[in-house]
GROMACS .gro file of C-alpha atoms in nm:
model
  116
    1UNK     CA    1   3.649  14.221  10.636
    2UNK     CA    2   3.680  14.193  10.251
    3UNK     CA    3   3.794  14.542  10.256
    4UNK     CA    4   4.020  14.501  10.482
    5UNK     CA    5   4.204  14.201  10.264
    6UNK     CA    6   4.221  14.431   9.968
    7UNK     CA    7   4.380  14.727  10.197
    8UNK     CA    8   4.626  14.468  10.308
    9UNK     CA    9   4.667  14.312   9.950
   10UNK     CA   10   4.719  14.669   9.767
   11UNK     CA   11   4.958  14.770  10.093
   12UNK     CA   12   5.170  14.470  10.028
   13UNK     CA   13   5.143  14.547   9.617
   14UNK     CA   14   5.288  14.907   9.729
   15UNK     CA   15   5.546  14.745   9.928
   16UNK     CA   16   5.423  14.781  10.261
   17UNK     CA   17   5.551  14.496  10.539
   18UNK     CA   18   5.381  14.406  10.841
   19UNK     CA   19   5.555  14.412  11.152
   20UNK     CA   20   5.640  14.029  11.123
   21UNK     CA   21   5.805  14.049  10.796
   22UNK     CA   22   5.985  14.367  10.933
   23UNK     CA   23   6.137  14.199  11.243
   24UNK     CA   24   6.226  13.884  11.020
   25UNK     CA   25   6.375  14.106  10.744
   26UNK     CA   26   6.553  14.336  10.967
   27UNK     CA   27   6.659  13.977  11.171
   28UNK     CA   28   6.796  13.858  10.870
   29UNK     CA   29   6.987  14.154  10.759
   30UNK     CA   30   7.123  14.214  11.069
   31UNK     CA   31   7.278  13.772  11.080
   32UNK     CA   32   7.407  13.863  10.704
   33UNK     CA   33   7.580  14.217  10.803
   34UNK     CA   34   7.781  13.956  11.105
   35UNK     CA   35   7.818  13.687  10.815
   36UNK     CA   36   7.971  13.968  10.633
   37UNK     CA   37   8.196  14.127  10.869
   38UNK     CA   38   8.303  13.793  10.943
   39UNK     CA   39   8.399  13.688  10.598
   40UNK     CA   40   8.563  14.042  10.528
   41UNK     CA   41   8.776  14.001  10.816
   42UNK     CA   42   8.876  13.633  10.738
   43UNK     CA   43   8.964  13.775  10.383
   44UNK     CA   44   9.125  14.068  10.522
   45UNK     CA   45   9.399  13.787  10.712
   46UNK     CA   46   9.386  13.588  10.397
   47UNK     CA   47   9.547  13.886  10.190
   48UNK     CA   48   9.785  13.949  10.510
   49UNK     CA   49   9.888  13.565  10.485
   50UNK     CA   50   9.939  13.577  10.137
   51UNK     CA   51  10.154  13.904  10.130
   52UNK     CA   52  10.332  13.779  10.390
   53UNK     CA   53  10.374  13.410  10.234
   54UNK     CA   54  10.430  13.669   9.877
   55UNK     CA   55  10.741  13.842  10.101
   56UNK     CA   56  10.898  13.512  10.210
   57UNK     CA   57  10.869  13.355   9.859
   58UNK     CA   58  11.053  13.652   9.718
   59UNK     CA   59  11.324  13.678   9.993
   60UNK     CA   60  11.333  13.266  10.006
   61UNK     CA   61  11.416  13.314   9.607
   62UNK     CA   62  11.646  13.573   9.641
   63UNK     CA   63  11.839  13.385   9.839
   64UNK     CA   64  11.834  13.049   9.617
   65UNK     CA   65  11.980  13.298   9.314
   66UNK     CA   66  12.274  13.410   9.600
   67UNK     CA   67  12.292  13.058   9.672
   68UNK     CA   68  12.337  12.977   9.286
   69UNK     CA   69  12.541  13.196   9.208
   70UNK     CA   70  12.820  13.144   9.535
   71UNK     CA   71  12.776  12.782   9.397
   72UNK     CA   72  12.862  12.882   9.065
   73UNK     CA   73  13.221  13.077   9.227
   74UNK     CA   74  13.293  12.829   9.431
   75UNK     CA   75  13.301  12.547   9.203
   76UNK     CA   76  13.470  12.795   8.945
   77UNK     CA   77  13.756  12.814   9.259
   78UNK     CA   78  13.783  12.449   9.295
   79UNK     CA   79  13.831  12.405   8.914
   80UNK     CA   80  14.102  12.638   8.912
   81UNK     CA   81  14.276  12.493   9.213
   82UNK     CA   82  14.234  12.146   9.114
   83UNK     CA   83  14.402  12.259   8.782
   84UNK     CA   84  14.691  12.378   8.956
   85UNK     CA   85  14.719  12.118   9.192
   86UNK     CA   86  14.715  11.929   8.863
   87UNK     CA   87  15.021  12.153   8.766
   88UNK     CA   88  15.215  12.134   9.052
   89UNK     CA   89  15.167  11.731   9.061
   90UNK     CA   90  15.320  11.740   8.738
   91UNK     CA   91  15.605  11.977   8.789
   92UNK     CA   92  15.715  11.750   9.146
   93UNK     CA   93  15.698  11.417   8.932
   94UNK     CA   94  15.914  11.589   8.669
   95UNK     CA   95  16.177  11.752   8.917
   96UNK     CA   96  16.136  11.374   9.054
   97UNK     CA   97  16.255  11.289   8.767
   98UNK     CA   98  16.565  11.502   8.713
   99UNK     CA   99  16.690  11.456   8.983
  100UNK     CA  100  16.638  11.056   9.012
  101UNK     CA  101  16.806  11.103   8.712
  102UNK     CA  102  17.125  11.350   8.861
  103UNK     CA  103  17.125  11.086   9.088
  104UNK     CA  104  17.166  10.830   8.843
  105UNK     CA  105  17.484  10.987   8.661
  106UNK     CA  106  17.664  11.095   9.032
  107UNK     CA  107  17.637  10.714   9.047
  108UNK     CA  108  17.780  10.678   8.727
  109UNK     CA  109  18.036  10.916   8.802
  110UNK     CA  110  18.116  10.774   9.176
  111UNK     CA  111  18.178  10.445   8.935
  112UNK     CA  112  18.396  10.599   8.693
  113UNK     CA  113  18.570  10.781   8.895
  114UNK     CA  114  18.656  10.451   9.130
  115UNK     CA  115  18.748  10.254   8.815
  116UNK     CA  116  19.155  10.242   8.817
   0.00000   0.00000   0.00000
């Protein structure tokens, strides 16, 4: 019996399982090759996701700079016509002007001219 404790002590020294510790090794190795196709795959959709998210942020920010800069035109556009609408209010209050003021001197005429 005593020798067959040492065989059994110097077989597990030179590595040797029993059948038990087989079946639970090879049990456990098989549930942590699952838990590790599992977690590759999840990471494999993860790094889809995130190119994906990575290929909307870029396109999403290209199209903000677009945005900016049509912004940036437009508002360059309604400077320059609000400066000529500027201009062109001026110029009709001064033709206004002249000719309130031909008006004025007809008048003056229509008054001279009725003076005997």
């Amino acid at each position: 019996f005593e020798s067959q404790v040492m065989q059994r002590k110097v077989a597990r020294v030179s590595g040797e399982r029993t059948m038990e510790e087989k079946l639970e090794l090879s049990n456990k190795i098989e549930n942590l090759e699952a838990s590790l196709a599992q977690q590759t795959e999840l990471w494999d959709t993860v790094v889809k996701q995130t190119r994906h998210l990575d290929a909307e942020l870029r396109a999403a920010q290209r199209a903000a700079e677009e945005q900016k800069k049509e912004n940036t035109k437009s508002q360059g556009d309604v400077e320059g016509i609000e400066a000529e609408n500027n201009s062109l209010t001026r110029a009709v209050e001064t033709q206004s002007r002249e000719k309130e003021d031909v008006l004025v001197q007809r008048d003056i005429l229509r008054l001279e001219v009725k003076k005997p």
